[in-house]
């Protein structure tokens, strides 16, 4: 379960199709997965479509800070850094595959962040890119897991490659490509996506738990396509870390 949450999958955005507008007095009030789930089963299947954001939206990690209390006594005694890394996967309902970080394991050592308790690591430019800027369909889903690595670099690279393969071969990835060709949205479609996303999170968690690494924090965020997108930084405080996300267009 995520320790840091922002929004909910049911907040993702829908809108009435041109064919449905005006057919019912309430049709234009249905603007999210949550309100769509309350519609009667007699409503035609072509009544709703995903809302697309009016502007491109991108997301990156601007900085990460490790809480002082996370490191054990020996690490603090000898002023040793912890090797911190984060895994992230993001997606919308445009039909594009899941975007994940790190995208490849060619240089796994570069993904490890040496940090001592209380230390802040800032990323240059717009940050560590999680989701390249593009118009977002329905909403942007974000999951970030932060871990402390106890692995050798070579073994860590194998872990990154294993997670990458699980994402590429996931039911969620396959389902997203299919949904990208569907014009209308139904509650059944929404349920399939939600279940596939939960399954992928469990699979990735299983891969990482099989290592000797220590769990730090888990962030989960949902950004509906119809809500205001304000470029800038958002800071989230977890149990063992603080993470700043950079929103940009």
C-alpha positions as protocol buffer text, in pm:
chain_id: "A"
residue {
  index: 1
  type: UNK
  ca { x: 0 y: 0 z: 0 }
}
residue {
  index: 2
  type: UNK
  ca { x: 125 y: 346 z: -91 }
}
residue {
  index: 3
  type: UNK
  ca { x: 232 y: 560 z: 205 }
}
residue {
  index: 4
  type: UNK
  ca { x: 191 y: 881 z: 4 }
}
residue {
  index: 5
  type: UNK
  ca { x: -123 y: 921 z: -209 }
}
residue {
  index: 6
  type: UNK
  ca { x: -256 y: 1197 z: -429 }
}
residue {
  index: 7
  type: UNK
  ca { x: -598 y: 1161 z: -589 }
}
residue {
  index: 8
  type: UNK
  ca { x: -769 y: 839 z: -697 }
}
residue {
  index: 9
  type: UNK
  ca { x: -813 y: 642 z: -1018 }
}
residue {
  index: 10
  type: UNK
  ca { x: -1189 y: 704 z: -1001 }
}
residue {
  index: 11
  type: UNK
  ca { x: -1115 y: 1078 z: -1045 }
}
residue {
  index: 12
  type: UNK
  ca { x: -997 y: 1026 z: -1406 }
}
residue {
  index: 13
  type: UNK
  ca { x: -1189 y: 1233 z: -1658 }
}
residue {
  index: 14
  type: UNK
  ca { x: -1464 y: 1147 z: -1905 }
}
residue {
  index: 15
  type: UNK
  ca { x: -1709 y: 1356 z: -2104 }
}
residue {
  index: 16
  type: UNK
  ca { x: -2028 y: 1302 z: -2299 }
}
residue {
  index: 17
  type: UNK
  ca { x: -1983 y: 1219 z: -2667 }
}
residue {
  index: 18
  type: UNK
  ca { x: -2128 y: 1447 z: -2932 }
}
residue {
  index: 19
  type: UNK
  ca { x: -2395 y: 1183 z: -3000 }
}
residue {
  index: 20
  type: UNK
  ca { x: -2498 y: 1177 z: -2633 }
}
residue {
  index: 21
  type: UNK
  ca { x: -2495 y: 1550 z: -2559 }
}
residue {
  index: 22
  type: UNK
  ca { x: -2849 y: 1678 z: -2511 }
}
residue {
  index: 23
  type: UNK
  ca { x: -3007 y: 1331 z: -2498 }
}
residue {
  index: 24
  type: UNK
  ca { x: -3043 y: 1348 z: -2120 }
}
residue {
  index: 25
  type: UNK
  ca { x: -3052 y: 1646 z: -1886 }
}
residue {
  index: 26
  type: UNK
  ca { x: -2779 y: 1504 z: -1664 }
}
residue {
  index: 27
  type: UNK
  ca { x: -2542 y: 1371 z: -1929 }
}
residue {
  index: 28
  type: UNK
  ca { x: -2296 y: 1665 z: -1919 }
}
residue {
  index: 29
  type: UNK
  ca { x: -2264 y: 1633 z: -1541 }
}
residue {
  index: 30
  type: UNK
  ca { x: -2085 y: 1300 z: -1579 }
}
residue {
  index: 31
  type: UNK
  ca { x: -1718 y: 1398 z: -1575 }
}
residue {
  index: 32
  type: UNK
  ca { x: -1525 y: 1119 z: -1400 }
}
residue {
  index: 33
  type: UNK
  ca { x: -1505 y: 742 z: -1365 }
}
residue {
  index: 34
  type: UNK
  ca { x: -1674 y: 781 z: -1025 }
}
residue {
  index: 35
  type: UNK
  ca { x: -1982 y: 962 z: -1155 }
}
residue {
  index: 36
  type: UNK
  ca { x: -1998 y: 742 z: -1465 }
}
residue {
  index: 37
  type: UNK
  ca { x: -2025 y: 434 z: -1242 }
}
residue {
  index: 38
  type: UNK
  ca { x: -2355 y: 573 z: -1109 }
}
residue {
  index: 39
  type: UNK
  ca { x: -2516 y: 583 z: -1454 }
}
residue {
  index: 40
  type: UNK
  ca { x: -2795 y: 333 z: -1520 }
}
residue {
  index: 41
  type: UNK
  ca { x: -2721 y: 25 z: -1726 }
}
residue {
  index: 42
  type: UNK
  ca { x: -2975 y: 142 z: -1981 }
}
residue {
  index: 43
  type: UNK
  ca { x: -2746 y: 424 z: -2095 }
}
residue {
  index: 44
  type: UNK
  ca { x: -2612 y: 359 z: -2450 }
}
residue {
  index: 45
  type: UNK
  ca { x: -2253 y: 236 z: -2466 }
}
residue {
  index: 46
  type: UNK
  ca { x: -2146 y: 524 z: -2690 }
}
residue {
  index: 47
  type: UNK
  ca { x: -2243 y: 792 z: -2436 }
}
residue {
  index: 48
  type: UNK
  ca { x: -1896 y: 870 z: -2296 }
}
residue {
  index: 49
  type: UNK
  ca { x: -1539 y: 918 z: -2408 }
}
residue {
  index: 50
  type: UNK
  ca { x: -1211 y: 995 z: -2233 }
}
residue {
  index: 51
  type: UNK
  ca { x: -1135 y: 1362 z: -2177 }
}
residue {
  index: 52
  type: UNK
  ca { x: -801 y: 1477 z: -2324 }
}
residue {
  index: 53
  type: UNK
  ca { x: -600 y: 1750 z: -2150 }
}
residue {
  index: 54
  type: UNK
  ca { x: -587 y: 2083 z: -2339 }
}
residue {
  index: 55
  type: UNK
  ca { x: -207 y: 2101 z: -2307 }
}
residue {
  index: 56
  type: UNK
  ca { x: 92 y: 1864 z: -2295 }
}
residue {
  index: 57
  type: UNK
  ca { x: 173 y: 1738 z: -1946 }
}
residue {
  index: 58
  type: UNK
  ca { x: 504 y: 1597 z: -1824 }
}
residue {
  index: 59
  type: UNK
  ca { x: 638 y: 1477 z: -1492 }
}
residue {
  index: 60
  type: UNK
  ca { x: 985 y: 1441 z: -1340 }
}
residue {
  index: 61
  type: UNK
  ca { x: 1146 y: 1390 z: -999 }
}
residue {
  index: 62
  type: UNK
  ca { x: 1306 y: 1723 z: -902 }
}
residue {
  index: 63
  type: UNK
  ca { x: 1465 y: 1607 z: -576 }
}
residue {
  index: 64
  type: UNK
  ca { x: 1467 y: 1341 z: -310 }
}
residue {
  index: 65
  type: UNK
  ca { x: 1568 y: 1361 z: 55 }
}
residue {
  index: 66
  type: UNK
  ca { x: 1632 y: 1076 z: 297 }
}
residue {
  index: 67
  type: UNK
  ca { x: 1506 y: 1119 z: 653 }
}
residue {
  index: 68
  type: UNK
  ca { x: 1775 y: 1110 z: 924 }
}
residue {
  index: 69
  type: UNK
  ca { x: 1605 y: 830 z: 1113 }
}
residue {
  index: 70
  type: UNK
  ca { x: 1604 y: 584 z: 823 }
}
residue {
  index: 71
  type: UNK
  ca { x: 1971 y: 482 z: 836 }
}
residue {
  index: 72
  type: UNK
  ca { x: 2078 y: 225 z: 1093 }
}
residue {
  index: 73
  type: UNK
  ca { x: 2315 y: 296 z: 1383 }
}
residue {
  index: 74
  type: UNK
  ca { x: 2632 y: 168 z: 1209 }
}
residue {
  index: 75
  type: UNK
  ca { x: 2568 y: 378 z: 898 }
}
residue {
  index: 76
  type: UNK
  ca { x: 2522 y: 689 z: 1110 }
}
residue {
  index: 77
  type: UNK
  ca { x: 2824 y: 605 z: 1329 }
}
residue {
  index: 78
  type: UNK
  ca { x: 3063 y: 579 z: 1036 }
}
residue {
  index: 79
  type: UNK
  ca { x: 2893 y: 854 z: 832 }
}
residue {
  index: 80
  type: UNK
  ca { x: 2824 y: 612 z: 552 }
}
residue {
  index: 81
  type: UNK
  ca { x: 2590 y: 697 z: 267 }
}
residue {
  index: 82
  type: UNK
  ca { x: 2298 y: 477 z: 171 }
}
residue {
  index: 83
  type: UNK
  ca { x: 2257 y: 385 z: -195 }
}
residue {
  index: 84
  type: UNK
  ca { x: 1901 y: 496 z: -272 }
}
residue {
  index: 85
  type: UNK
  ca { x: 1714 y: 430 z: -595 }
}
residue {
  index: 86
  type: UNK
  ca { x: 1359 y: 467 z: -715 }
}
residue {
  index: 87
  type: UNK
  ca { x: 1144 y: 276 z: -961 }
}
residue {
  index: 88
  type: UNK
  ca { x: 861 y: 464 z: -1132 }
}
residue {
  index: 89
  type: UNK
  ca { x: 593 y: 374 z: -1382 }
}
residue {
  index: 90
  type: UNK
  ca { x: 340 y: 617 z: -1530 }
}
residue {
  index: 91
  type: UNK
  ca { x: 58 y: 583 z: -1780 }
}
residue {
  index: 92
  type: UNK
  ca { x: -256 y: 739 z: -1925 }
}
residue {
  index: 93
  type: UNK
  ca { x: -530 y: 596 z: -2148 }
}
residue {
  index: 94
  type: UNK
  ca { x: -404 y: 729 z: -2482 }
}
residue {
  index: 95
  type: UNK
  ca { x: -288 y: 388 z: -2603 }
}
residue {
  index: 96
  type: UNK
  ca { x: 79 y: 463 z: -2537 }
}
residue {
  index: 97
  type: UNK
  ca { x: 275 y: 201 z: -2338 }
}
residue {
  index: 98
  type: UNK
  ca { x: 364 y: 245 z: -1973 }
}
residue {
  index: 99
  type: UNK
  ca { x: 647 y: 495 z: -1926 }
}
residue {
  index: 100
  type: UNK
  ca { x: 897 y: 371 z: -1667 }
}
residue {
  index: 101
  type: UNK
  ca { x: 1212 y: 487 z: -1492 }
}
residue {
  index: 102
  type: UNK
  ca { x: 1487 y: 380 z: -1521 }
}
residue {
  index: 103
  type: UNK
  ca { x: 1408 y: 311 z: -1885 }
}
residue {
  index: 104
  type: UNK
  ca { x: 1704 y: 75 z: -1929 }
}
residue {
  index: 105
  type: UNK
  ca { x: 1979 y: -90 z: -1728 }
}
residue {
  index: 106
  type: UNK
  ca { x: 2276 y: -7 z: -1950 }
}
residue {
  index: 107
  type: UNK
  ca { x: 2444 y: 188 z: -1668 }
}
residue {
  index: 108
  type: UNK
  ca { x: 2278 y: 68 z: -1345 }
}
residue {
  index: 109
  type: UNK
  ca { x: 2530 y: 243 z: -1121 }
}
residue {
  index: 110
  type: UNK
  ca { x: 2406 y: 581 z: -1244 }
}
residue {
  index: 111
  type: UNK
  ca { x: 2063 y: 504 z: -1095 }
}
residue {
  index: 112
  type: UNK
  ca { x: 2201 y: 465 z: -743 }
}
residue {
  index: 113
  type: UNK
  ca { x: 2190 y: 783 z: -533 }
}
residue {
  index: 114
  type: UNK
  ca { x: 2435 y: 797 z: -240 }
}
residue {
  index: 115
  type: UNK
  ca { x: 2257 y: 977 z: 45 }
}
residue {
  index: 116
  type: UNK
  ca { x: 2308 y: 1019 z: 414 }
}
residue {
  index: 117
  type: UNK
  ca { x: 2025 y: 1091 z: 656 }
}
residue {
  index: 118
  type: UNK
  ca { x: 1886 y: 1442 z: 610 }
}
residue {
  index: 119
  type: UNK
  ca { x: 2067 y: 1496 z: 279 }
}
residue {
  index: 120
  type: UNK
  ca { x: 1888 y: 1630 z: -30 }
}
residue {
  index: 121
  type: UNK
  ca { x: 1966 y: 1520 z: -386 }
}
residue {
  index: 122
  type: UNK
  ca { x: 1849 y: 1757 z: -660 }
}
residue {
  index: 123
  type: UNK
  ca { x: 1835 y: 1654 z: -1026 }
}
residue {
  index: 124
  type: UNK
  ca { x: 1961 y: 1892 z: -1293 }
}
residue {
  index: 125
  type: UNK
  ca { x: 1738 y: 2049 z: -1556 }
}
residue {
  index: 126
  type: UNK
  ca { x: 1372 y: 1955 z: -1532 }
}
residue {
  index: 127
  type: UNK
  ca { x: 1462 y: 1652 z: -1319 }
}
residue {
  index: 128
  type: UNK
  ca { x: 1468 y: 1275 z: -1362 }
}
residue {
  index: 129
  type: UNK
  ca { x: 1211 y: 1228 z: -1639 }
}
residue {
  index: 130
  type: UNK
  ca { x: 919 y: 1000 z: -1552 }
}
residue {
  index: 131
  type: UNK
  ca { x: 664 y: 1095 z: -1817 }
}
residue {
  index: 132
  type: UNK
  ca { x: 749 y: 1294 z: -2132 }
}
residue {
  index: 133
  type: UNK
  ca { x: 519 y: 1591 z: -2197 }
}
residue {
  index: 134
  type: UNK
  ca { x: 220 y: 1508 z: -2419 }
}
residue {
  index: 135
  type: UNK
  ca { x: -157 y: 1557 z: -2404 }
}
residue {
  index: 136
  type: UNK
  ca { x: -293 y: 1322 z: -2136 }
}
residue {
  index: 137
  type: UNK
  ca { x: -599 y: 1105 z: -2198 }
}
residue {
  index: 138
  type: UNK
  ca { x: -835 y: 1055 z: -1899 }
}
residue {
  index: 139
  type: UNK
  ca { x: -555 y: 1118 z: -1649 }
}
residue {
  index: 140
  type: UNK
  ca { x: -196 y: 1050 z: -1553 }
}
residue {
  index: 141
  type: UNK
  ca { x: -128 y: 764 z: -1310 }
}
residue {
  index: 142
  type: UNK
  ca { x: 205 y: 766 z: -1126 }
}
residue {
  index: 143
  type: UNK
  ca { x: 368 y: 510 z: -898 }
}
residue {
  index: 144
  type: UNK
  ca { x: 712 y: 559 z: -742 }
}
residue {
  index: 145
  type: UNK
  ca { x: 882 y: 310 z: -512 }
}
residue {
  index: 146
  type: UNK
  ca { x: 1194 y: 420 z: -321 }
}
residue {
  index: 147
  type: UNK
  ca { x: 1444 y: 156 z: -204 }
}
residue {
  index: 148
  type: UNK
  ca { x: 1784 y: 131 z: -39 }
}
residue {
  index: 149
  type: UNK
  ca { x: 2012 y: -102 z: -235 }
}
residue {
  index: 150
  type: UNK
  ca { x: 2234 y: -360 z: -69 }
}
residue {
  index: 151
  type: UNK
  ca { x: 2319 y: -523 z: -401 }
}
residue {
  index: 152
  type: UNK
  ca { x: 2637 y: -519 z: -605 }
}
residue {
  index: 153
  type: UNK
  ca { x: 2605 y: -306 z: -919 }
}
residue {
  index: 154
  type: UNK
  ca { x: 2584 y: -611 z: -1144 }
}
residue {
  index: 155
  type: UNK
  ca { x: 2300 y: -768 z: -941 }
}
residue {
  index: 156
  type: UNK
  ca { x: 2125 y: -432 z: -923 }
}
residue {
  index: 157
  type: UNK
  ca { x: 2136 y: -413 z: -1303 }
}
residue {
  index: 158
  type: UNK
  ca { x: 1964 y: -754 z: -1319 }
}
residue {
  index: 159
  type: UNK
  ca { x: 1691 y: -622 z: -1089 }
}
residue {
  index: 160
  type: UNK
  ca { x: 1632 y: -319 z: -1313 }
}
residue {
  index: 161
  type: UNK
  ca { x: 1616 y: -541 z: -1621 }
}
residue {
  index: 162
  type: UNK
  ca { x: 1369 y: -777 z: -1451 }
}
residue {
  index: 163
  type: UNK
  ca { x: 1136 y: -491 z: -1354 }
}
residue {
  index: 164
  type: UNK
  ca { x: 1158 y: -343 z: -1704 }
}
residue {
  index: 165
  type: UNK
  ca { x: 1060 y: -676 z: -1859 }
}
residue {
  index: 166
  type: UNK
  ca { x: 765 y: -718 z: -1622 }
}
residue {
  index: 167
  type: UNK
  ca { x: 635 y: -375 z: -1724 }
}
residue {
  index: 168
  type: UNK
  ca { x: 682 y: -435 z: -2096 }
}
residue {
  index: 169
  type: UNK
  ca { x: 511 y: -776 z: -2080 }
}
residue {
  index: 170
  type: UNK
  ca { x: 237 y: -670 z: -1839 }
}
residue {
  index: 171
  type: UNK
  ca { x: -135 y: -712 z: -1888 }
}
residue {
  index: 172
  type: UNK
  ca { x: -165 y: -336 z: -1829 }
}
residue {
  index: 173
  type: UNK
  ca { x: 60 y: -257 z: -2125 }
}
residue {
  index: 174
  type: UNK
  ca { x: -137 y: -491 z: -2350 }
}
residue {
  index: 175
  type: UNK
  ca { x: -468 y: -349 z: -2231 }
}
residue {
  index: 176
  type: UNK
  ca { x: -358 y: 13 z: -2283 }
}
residue {
  index: 177
  type: UNK
  ca { x: -269 y: -53 z: -2646 }
}
residue {
  index: 178
  type: UNK
  ca { x: -616 y: -201 z: -2702 }
}
residue {
  index: 179
  type: UNK
  ca { x: -796 y: 85 z: -2526 }
}
residue {
  index: 180
  type: UNK
  ca { x: -614 y: 333 z: -2748 }
}
residue {
  index: 181
  type: UNK
  ca { x: -822 y: 202 z: -3040 }
}
residue {
  index: 182
  type: UNK
  ca { x: -1156 y: 226 z: -2855 }
}
residue {
  index: 183
  type: UNK
  ca { x: -1358 y: 545 z: -2902 }
}
residue {
  index: 184
  type: UNK
  ca { x: -1600 y: 503 z: -2613 }
}
residue {
  index: 185
  type: UNK
  ca { x: -1549 y: 422 z: -2246 }
}
residue {
  index: 186
  type: UNK
  ca { x: -1751 y: 191 z: -2021 }
}
residue {
  index: 187
  type: UNK
  ca { x: -1735 y: 92 z: -1654 }
}
residue {
  index: 188
  type: UNK
  ca { x: -1619 y: -255 z: -1763 }
}
residue {
  index: 189
  type: UNK
  ca { x: -1320 y: -102 z: -1942 }
}
residue {
  index: 190
  type: UNK
  ca { x: -1233 y: 105 z: -1636 }
}
residue {
  index: 191
  type: UNK
  ca { x: -1246 y: -202 z: -1411 }
}
residue {
  index: 192
  type: UNK
  ca { x: -1013 y: -396 z: -1642 }
}
residue {
  index: 193
  type: UNK
  ca { x: -755 y: -117 z: -1637 }
}
residue {
  index: 194
  type: UNK
  ca { x: -773 y: -72 z: -1260 }
}
residue {
  index: 195
  type: UNK
  ca { x: -724 y: -444 z: -1197 }
}
residue {
  index: 196
  type: UNK
  ca { x: -435 y: -468 z: -1444 }
}
residue {
  index: 197
  type: UNK
  ca { x: -263 y: -170 z: -1279 }
}
residue {
  index: 198
  type: UNK
  ca { x: -295 y: -329 z: -934 }
}
residue {
  index: 199
  type: UNK
  ca { x: -158 y: -657 z: -1069 }
}
residue {
  index: 200
  type: UNK
  ca { x: 147 y: -484 z: -1219 }
}
residue {
  index: 201
  type: UNK
  ca { x: 220 y: -309 z: -889 }
}
residue {
  index: 202
  type: UNK
  ca { x: 208 y: -642 z: -706 }
}
residue {
  index: 203
  type: UNK
  ca { x: 440 y: -808 z: -960 }
}
residue {
  index: 204
  type: UNK
  ca { x: 699 y: -528 z: -935 }
}
residue {
  index: 205
  type: UNK
  ca { x: 678 y: -538 z: -557 }
}
residue {
  index: 206
  type: UNK
  ca { x: 744 y: -913 z: -563 }
}
residue {
  index: 207
  type: UNK
  ca { x: 1053 y: -868 z: -781 }
}
residue {
  index: 208
  type: UNK
  ca { x: 1199 y: -601 z: -552 }
}
residue {
  index: 209
  type: UNK
  ca { x: 1114 y: -785 z: -229 }
}
residue {
  index: 210
  type: UNK
  ca { x: 1312 y: -1083 z: -356 }
}
residue {
  index: 211
  type: UNK
  ca { x: 1631 y: -876 z: -330 }
}
residue {
  index: 212
  type: UNK
  ca { x: 1809 y: -789 z: -7 }
}
residue {
  index: 213
  type: UNK
  ca { x: 1713 y: -424 z: -51 }
}
residue {
  index: 214
  type: UNK
  ca { x: 1529 y: -223 z: 214 }
}
residue {
  index: 215
  type: UNK
  ca { x: 1196 y: -58 z: 141 }
}
residue {
  index: 216
  type: UNK
  ca { x: 1192 y: 319 z: 194 }
}
residue {
  index: 217
  type: UNK
  ca { x: 864 y: 470 z: 63 }
}
residue {
  index: 218
  type: UNK
  ca { x: 590 y: 428 z: -197 }
}
residue {
  index: 219
  type: UNK
  ca { x: 417 y: 722 z: -371 }
}
residue {
  index: 220
  type: UNK
  ca { x: 97 y: 686 z: -575 }
}
residue {
  index: 221
  type: UNK
  ca { x: -61 y: 977 z: -760 }
}
residue {
  index: 222
  type: UNK
  ca { x: -351 y: 1033 z: -1000 }
}
residue {
  index: 223
  type: UNK
  ca { x: -386 y: 1353 z: -1202 }
}
residue {
  index: 224
  type: UNK
  ca { x: -719 y: 1383 z: -1392 }
}
residue {
  index: 225
  type: UNK
  ca { x: -696 y: 1526 z: -1743 }
}
residue {
  index: 226
  type: UNK
  ca { x: -972 y: 1780 z: -1680 }
}
residue {
  index: 227
  type: UNK
  ca { x: -814 y: 1941 z: -1372 }
}
residue {
  index: 228
  type: UNK
  ca { x: -582 y: 2240 z: -1383 }
}
residue {
  index: 229
  type: UNK
  ca { x: -218 y: 2156 z: -1456 }
}
residue {
  index: 230
  type: UNK
  ca { x: 9 y: 2406 z: -1287 }
}
residue {
  index: 231
  type: UNK
  ca { x: 379 y: 2376 z: -1384 }
}
residue {
  index: 232
  type: UNK
  ca { x: 604 y: 2382 z: -1079 }
}
residue {
  index: 233
  type: UNK
  ca { x: 705 y: 2155 z: -793 }
}
residue {
  index: 234
  type: UNK
  ca { x: 492 y: 1952 z: -557 }
}
residue {
  index: 235
  type: UNK
  ca { x: 655 y: 1814 z: -241 }
}
residue {
  index: 236
  type: UNK
  ca { x: 536 y: 1497 z: -70 }
}
residue {
  index: 237
  type: UNK
  ca { x: 649 y: 1375 z: 271 }
}
residue {
  index: 238
  type: UNK
  ca { x: 671 y: 1002 z: 333 }
}
residue {
  index: 239
  type: UNK
  ca { x: 768 y: 798 z: 638 }
}
residue {
  index: 240
  type: UNK
  ca { x: 1136 y: 780 z: 544 }
}
residue {
  index: 241
  type: UNK
  ca { x: 1185 y: 1026 z: 261 }
}
residue {
  index: 242
  type: UNK
  ca { x: 1066 y: 1343 z: 97 }
}
residue {
  index: 243
  type: UNK
  ca { x: 1014 y: 1362 z: -279 }
}
residue {
  index: 244
  type: UNK
  ca { x: 959 y: 1669 z: -498 }
}
residue {
  index: 245
  type: UNK
  ca { x: 785 y: 1620 z: -833 }
}
residue {
  index: 246
  type: UNK
  ca { x: 826 y: 1866 z: -1118 }
}
residue {
  index: 247
  type: UNK
  ca { x: 514 y: 1926 z: -1328 }
}
residue {
  index: 248
  type: UNK
  ca { x: 579 y: 2079 z: -1669 }
}
residue {
  index: 249
  type: UNK
  ca { x: 418 y: 2131 z: -2010 }
}
